[in-house]
């Protein structure tokens, strides 16, 4: 029994011709980091919404199958129970600025206010999260006047500050530079170390290969592959489905074709480097 | 960095509800008292109050822009078009009359007193403080969210429509010129603006949900305001003034 279970879930948006999610079954373990891969429109965001319960609670459509959280159907949880348990960072940063507050510090504090957290604790938690997400220098700014990348970090901070057990994060680095992207992955790694379960949609494959534990690959609303990252990301045939594989996987394949003997399932640069040093290094 | 902005001015630093009560009383008294002289005295008192609360400049500017315009129109129309009465002067087909002037002055002073009180209140109080005070007085947090977010969204929308306009200008669409030209641009500007806002609304509603907006537990306020020791005194004094004015009005009416 997984922490989160999807049993044969299908979903068709209202008025849509074909399902956005079809017969998806997944089992998600507590405290692990799952990356969702797939082309645009393959259903990544839809899957996130299903896991968070916004589908079918908020988006209209036909849903079959069942989602379970800690052995209890997700639909039996109230929004109130779910909000502190499962944090969700949306794809579009602009729409995540609530507009309820006119500076970044209070925007990040807003969720804590709603949950009735005492003011001195708010102060502590917001300051810590701002430090972590490199948003402290934006504290006094109006959240609407930030750049896309800054808004993206504020959106992430606004959820992190709630310290939910599960983090569902939809493309959080789409507008970030490499340095800030690395920072986000570093935050996620730290979150994982504190026992949080992470479900992340992300295109940057090298970082997924380095940080994630498991990978879910979607195509046209179906899961075409799901498993431990070394197993999934080393499958060259995924390239035929438009999935970009890590450089080391592609490189290792080329080297093998040149007759070099290289262990299978090396997905990060470091793993490949070590293997090469071991076999061919002086 | 708790945001507890301490107002230097004692009047400006009063609790929003206290200031609102003062404004209300000024408006009531102005409307209640008869005669141009008494109303004029009320208005002068309001001006003194505005100056004393350190908002003189803003008050005058806002008054001229809003009430000033109304008063000017009233004066011209009433004075020149009052049907009968003693002429002051006349030119061409118009005759200015004393009676018209008095009616106009009466109305103007009512506007200046009541409208001015509201303007005074908002030159001293941020919307944020006012909404927070209302929320603490029992207004629903949903209503306060709607007010605050709307106030915040207006400049964002303005900027966005500017961006769309610029994009269209870059594509060679004429955005400047006469009314018809502008009207033609209006629709293609509005459609993406409205569509993107509607699309955003859905996600923003979910964002609020994810931030515990509809959670029943009483929320805390990071930025908070409380009535100070002065507030009670000011409220009592204001009430005394109100009672005296009402009593005086009844007395005038009886004798
Ligand atoms: N709110 C919606 N209403 C109708 N169809 C939608 C909605 N959101 C997404 N879809 C459709 O569902 C499919 C999957 O979309 P989505 O989950 O957003 O994909 P991804 O996040 O992988 O880009 C797409 O075909 C998309 O057009
Ligand atoms: Mg998406």
PDB file of C-alpha atoms in Angstrom, chain B residues 25-173:
ATOM      1  CA  UNK B  25     -20.417  63.222  12.364  1.00  0.00           C
ATOM      2  CA  UNK B  26     -18.998  66.123  10.343  1.00  0.00           C
ATOM      3  CA  UNK B  27     -21.136  65.060   7.379  1.00  0.00           C
ATOM      4  CA  UNK B  28     -24.286  64.673   9.502  1.00  0.00           C
ATOM      5  CA  UNK B  29     -23.872  68.023  11.210  1.00  0.00           C
ATOM      6  CA  UNK B  30     -23.268  69.848   7.928  1.00  0.00           C
ATOM      7  CA  UNK B  31     -26.420  68.389   6.423  1.00  0.00           C
ATOM      8  CA  UNK B  32     -28.421  68.884   9.604  1.00  0.00           C
ATOM      9  CA  UNK B  33     -27.706  72.521  10.359  1.00  0.00           C
ATOM     10  CA  UNK B  34     -29.808  75.083   8.508  1.00  0.00           C
ATOM     11  CA  UNK B  35     -28.579  78.178   6.772  1.00  0.00           C
ATOM     12  CA  UNK B  36     -25.568  79.008   4.692  1.00  0.00           C
ATOM     13  CA  UNK B  37     -23.600  80.556   7.571  1.00  0.00           C
ATOM     14  CA  UNK B  38     -23.781  77.524   9.855  1.00  0.00           C
ATOM     15  CA  UNK B  39     -22.920  75.137   7.007  1.00  0.00           C
ATOM     16  CA  UNK B  40     -20.006  77.387   6.064  1.00  0.00           C
ATOM     17  CA  UNK B  41     -18.763  77.272   9.655  1.00  0.00           C
ATOM     18  CA  UNK B  42     -18.927  73.457   9.531  1.00  0.00           C
ATOM     19  CA  UNK B  43     -16.897  73.434   6.339  1.00  0.00           C
ATOM     20  CA  UNK B  44     -14.302  75.761   7.826  1.00  0.00           C
ATOM     21  CA  UNK B  45     -14.051  73.446  10.838  1.00  0.00           C
ATOM     22  CA  UNK B  46     -13.479  70.510   8.465  1.00  0.00           C
ATOM     23  CA  UNK B  47     -10.703  72.436   6.693  1.00  0.00           C
ATOM     24  CA  UNK B  48      -9.075  73.219  10.039  1.00  0.00           C
ATOM     25  CA  UNK B  49      -9.361  69.548  11.001  1.00  0.00           C
ATOM     26  CA  UNK B  50      -7.734  68.545   7.711  1.00  0.00           C
ATOM     27  CA  UNK B  51      -4.871  70.971   8.247  1.00  0.00           C
ATOM     28  CA  UNK B  52      -4.455  69.871  11.873  1.00  0.00           C
ATOM     29  CA  UNK B  53      -4.257  66.231  10.862  1.00  0.00           C
ATOM     30  CA  UNK B  54      -1.399  66.983   8.522  1.00  0.00           C
ATOM     31  CA  UNK B  55      -3.282  66.173   5.338  1.00  0.00           C
ATOM     32  CA  UNK B  56      -3.967  69.738   4.255  1.00  0.00           C
ATOM     33  CA  UNK B  57      -2.244  69.542   0.884  1.00  0.00           C
ATOM     34  CA  UNK B  58      -3.737  66.240  -0.207  1.00  0.00           C
ATOM     35  CA  UNK B  59      -7.139  67.360   1.053  1.00  0.00           C
ATOM     36  CA  UNK B  60      -7.133  70.576  -0.955  1.00  0.00           C
ATOM     37  CA  UNK B  61      -5.910  68.817  -4.085  1.00  0.00           C
ATOM     38  CA  UNK B  62      -8.550  66.102  -3.917  1.00  0.00           C
ATOM     39  CA  UNK B  63     -11.293  68.569  -3.007  1.00  0.00           C
ATOM     40  CA  UNK B  64     -10.551  70.794  -6.000  1.00  0.00           C
ATOM     41  CA  UNK B  65     -10.458  67.819  -8.349  1.00  0.00           C
ATOM     42  CA  UNK B  66     -13.811  66.399  -7.241  1.00  0.00           C
ATOM     43  CA  UNK B  67     -16.053  68.655  -5.155  1.00  0.00           C
ATOM     44  CA  UNK B  68     -14.603  71.796  -6.743  1.00  0.00           C
ATOM     45  CA  UNK B  69     -15.836  70.781 -10.165  1.00  0.00           C
ATOM     46  CA  UNK B  70     -19.320  69.939  -8.877  1.00  0.00           C
ATOM     47  CA  UNK B  71     -19.533  73.243  -7.020  1.00  0.00           C
ATOM     48  CA  UNK B  72     -18.509  75.224 -10.071  1.00  0.00           C
ATOM     49  CA  UNK B  73     -21.150  73.571 -12.235  1.00  0.00           C
ATOM     50  CA  UNK B  74     -23.784  74.053  -9.537  1.00  0.00           C
ATOM     51  CA  UNK B  75     -22.969  77.735  -9.155  1.00  0.00           C
ATOM     52  CA  UNK B  76     -23.118  78.445 -12.874  1.00  0.00           C
ATOM     53  CA  UNK B  77     -26.295  76.521 -13.555  1.00  0.00           C
ATOM     54  CA  UNK B  78     -28.257  77.593 -10.502  1.00  0.00           C
ATOM     55  CA  UNK B  79     -27.257  81.242 -10.659  1.00  0.00           C
ATOM     56  CA  UNK B  80     -27.913  81.697 -14.355  1.00  0.00           C
ATOM     57  CA  UNK B  81     -30.931  79.478 -14.805  1.00  0.00           C
ATOM     58  CA  UNK B  82     -32.906  80.045 -11.624  1.00  0.00           C
ATOM     59  CA  UNK B  83     -36.416  80.856 -12.939  1.00  0.00           C
ATOM     60  CA  UNK B  84     -37.387  83.873 -10.804  1.00  0.00           C
ATOM     61  CA  UNK B  85     -35.743  86.286  -8.382  1.00  0.00           C
ATOM     62  CA  UNK B  86     -33.719  89.427  -7.911  1.00  0.00           C
ATOM     63  CA  UNK B  87     -31.176  89.958 -10.685  1.00  0.00           C
ATOM     64  CA  UNK B  88     -27.512  90.458  -9.740  1.00  0.00           C
ATOM     65  CA  UNK B  89     -26.327  91.237 -13.264  1.00  0.00           C
ATOM     66  CA  UNK B  90     -27.277  90.202 -16.758  1.00  0.00           C
ATOM     67  CA  UNK B  91     -25.579  89.761 -20.088  1.00  0.00           C
ATOM     68  CA  UNK B  92     -26.836  88.661 -23.480  1.00  0.00           C
ATOM     69  CA  UNK B  93     -29.834  86.354 -22.780  1.00  0.00           C
ATOM     70  CA  UNK B  94     -28.732  85.393 -19.251  1.00  0.00           C
ATOM     71  CA  UNK B  95     -29.618  86.957 -15.943  1.00  0.00           C
ATOM     72  CA  UNK B  96     -27.871  85.939 -12.736  1.00  0.00           C
ATOM     73  CA  UNK B  97     -30.174  85.888  -9.708  1.00  0.00           C
ATOM     74  CA  UNK B  98     -29.506  86.116  -5.956  1.00  0.00           C
ATOM     75  CA  UNK B  99     -31.967  83.332  -5.162  1.00  0.00           C
ATOM     76  CA  UNK B 100     -30.197  80.975  -7.535  1.00  0.00           C
ATOM     77  CA  UNK B 101     -26.855  81.841  -6.017  1.00  0.00           C
ATOM     78  CA  UNK B 102     -28.146  81.038  -2.524  1.00  0.00           C
ATOM     79  CA  UNK B 103     -29.611  77.694  -3.584  1.00  0.00           C
ATOM     80  CA  UNK B 104     -26.305  76.861  -5.245  1.00  0.00           C
ATOM     81  CA  UNK B 105     -24.281  77.867  -2.176  1.00  0.00           C
ATOM     82  CA  UNK B 106     -26.473  75.775   0.116  1.00  0.00           C
ATOM     83  CA  UNK B 107     -26.120  72.712  -2.096  1.00  0.00           C
ATOM     84  CA  UNK B 108     -22.400  73.304  -2.576  1.00  0.00           C
ATOM     85  CA  UNK B 109     -21.774  73.540   1.145  1.00  0.00           C
ATOM     86  CA  UNK B 110     -23.694  70.302   1.690  1.00  0.00           C
ATOM     87  CA  UNK B 111     -21.518  68.615  -0.920  1.00  0.00           C
ATOM     88  CA  UNK B 112     -18.342  70.147   0.441  1.00  0.00           C
ATOM     89  CA  UNK B 113     -19.164  69.136   4.016  1.00  0.00           C
ATOM     90  CA  UNK B 114     -20.336  65.584   3.394  1.00  0.00           C
ATOM     91  CA  UNK B 115     -18.045  64.775   0.460  1.00  0.00           C
ATOM     92  CA  UNK B 116     -15.172  66.600   2.106  1.00  0.00           C
ATOM     93  CA  UNK B 117     -15.521  64.489   5.260  1.00  0.00           C
ATOM     94  CA  UNK B 118     -15.137  61.310   3.196  1.00  0.00           C
ATOM     95  CA  UNK B 119     -12.190  62.776   1.300  1.00  0.00           C
ATOM     96  CA  UNK B 120     -10.592  63.810   4.583  1.00  0.00           C
ATOM     97  CA  UNK B 121     -11.033  60.272   5.929  1.00  0.00           C
ATOM     98  CA  UNK B 122      -9.382  58.620   2.936  1.00  0.00           C
ATOM     99  CA  UNK B 123      -6.503  61.086   2.852  1.00  0.00           C
ATOM    100  CA  UNK B 124      -5.640  59.948   6.369  1.00  0.00           C
ATOM    101  CA  UNK B 125      -6.419  56.249   6.140  1.00  0.00           C
ATOM    102  CA  UNK B 126      -4.991  53.629   3.810  1.00  0.00           C
ATOM    103  CA  UNK B 127      -7.515  51.279   2.218  1.00  0.00           C
ATOM    104  CA  UNK B 128      -5.574  48.483   3.842  1.00  0.00           C
ATOM    105  CA  UNK B 129      -6.136  49.875   7.356  1.00  0.00           C
ATOM    106  CA  UNK B 130      -9.769  50.620   6.673  1.00  0.00           C
ATOM    107  CA  UNK B 131     -10.477  47.120   5.335  1.00  0.00           C
ATOM    108  CA  UNK B 132      -8.567  45.528   8.215  1.00  0.00           C
ATOM    109  CA  UNK B 133     -10.603  47.572  10.703  1.00  0.00           C
ATOM    110  CA  UNK B 134     -13.821  46.558   8.948  1.00  0.00           C
ATOM    111  CA  UNK B 135     -12.743  42.920   9.036  1.00  0.00           C
ATOM    112  CA  UNK B 136     -12.062  43.165  12.741  1.00  0.00           C
ATOM    113  CA  UNK B 137     -15.459  44.749  13.200  1.00  0.00           C
ATOM    114  CA  UNK B 138     -17.033  41.664  11.673  1.00  0.00           C
ATOM    115  CA  UNK B 139     -16.866  42.049   7.888  1.00  0.00           C
ATOM    116  CA  UNK B 140     -16.187  38.715   6.167  1.00  0.00           C
ATOM    117  CA  UNK B 141     -12.560  38.050   5.144  1.00  0.00           C
ATOM    118  CA  UNK B 142     -13.879  37.190   1.686  1.00  0.00           C
ATOM    119  CA  UNK B 143     -15.243  40.697   1.249  1.00  0.00           C
ATOM    120  CA  UNK B 144     -12.003  42.221   2.451  1.00  0.00           C
ATOM    121  CA  UNK B 145     -10.045  40.040   0.015  1.00  0.00           C
ATOM    122  CA  UNK B 146     -12.237  41.202  -2.858  1.00  0.00           C
ATOM    123  CA  UNK B 147     -11.700  44.861  -1.995  1.00  0.00           C
ATOM    124  CA  UNK B 148      -7.944  44.617  -1.452  1.00  0.00           C
ATOM    125  CA  UNK B 149      -7.191  42.434  -4.448  1.00  0.00           C
ATOM    126  CA  UNK B 150      -9.335  44.591  -6.726  1.00  0.00           C
ATOM    127  CA  UNK B 151      -7.480  47.690  -5.601  1.00  0.00           C
ATOM    128  CA  UNK B 152      -4.214  45.904  -6.346  1.00  0.00           C
ATOM    129  CA  UNK B 153      -5.314  44.487  -9.678  1.00  0.00           C
ATOM    130  CA  UNK B 154      -6.321  47.827 -11.219  1.00  0.00           C
ATOM    131  CA  UNK B 155      -2.764  49.070 -11.853  1.00  0.00           C
ATOM    132  CA  UNK B 156      -1.762  45.580 -13.010  1.00  0.00           C
ATOM    133  CA  UNK B 157      -4.584  45.546 -15.556  1.00  0.00           C
ATOM    134  CA  UNK B 158      -3.635  49.021 -16.732  1.00  0.00           C
ATOM    135  CA  UNK B 159      -0.086  47.900 -17.316  1.00  0.00           C
ATOM    136  CA  UNK B 160      -1.236  44.774 -19.084  1.00  0.00           C
ATOM    137  CA  UNK B 161      -3.515  46.603 -21.477  1.00  0.00           C
ATOM    138  CA  UNK B 162      -0.598  48.928 -22.184  1.00  0.00           C
ATOM    139  CA  UNK B 163       1.530  45.905 -23.046  1.00  0.00           C
ATOM    140  CA  UNK B 164      -1.120  44.526 -25.374  1.00  0.00           C
ATOM    141  CA  UNK B 165      -1.507  47.947 -27.011  1.00  0.00           C
ATOM    142  CA  UNK B 166       2.237  48.148 -27.550  1.00  0.00           C
ATOM    143  CA  UNK B 167       2.274  44.661 -29.026  1.00  0.00           C
ATOM    144  CA  UNK B 168      -0.476  45.661 -31.415  1.00  0.00           C
ATOM    145  CA  UNK B 169       1.268  48.861 -32.355  1.00  0.00           C
ATOM    146  CA  UNK B 170       4.361  46.818 -33.091  1.00  0.00           C
ATOM    147  CA  UNK B 171       2.248  44.692 -35.419  1.00  0.00           C
ATOM    148  CA  UNK B 172       1.237  47.856 -37.234  1.00  0.00           C
ATOM    149  CA  UNK B 173      -2.206  48.338 -35.694  1.00  0.00           C
TER     150      UNK B 173
END
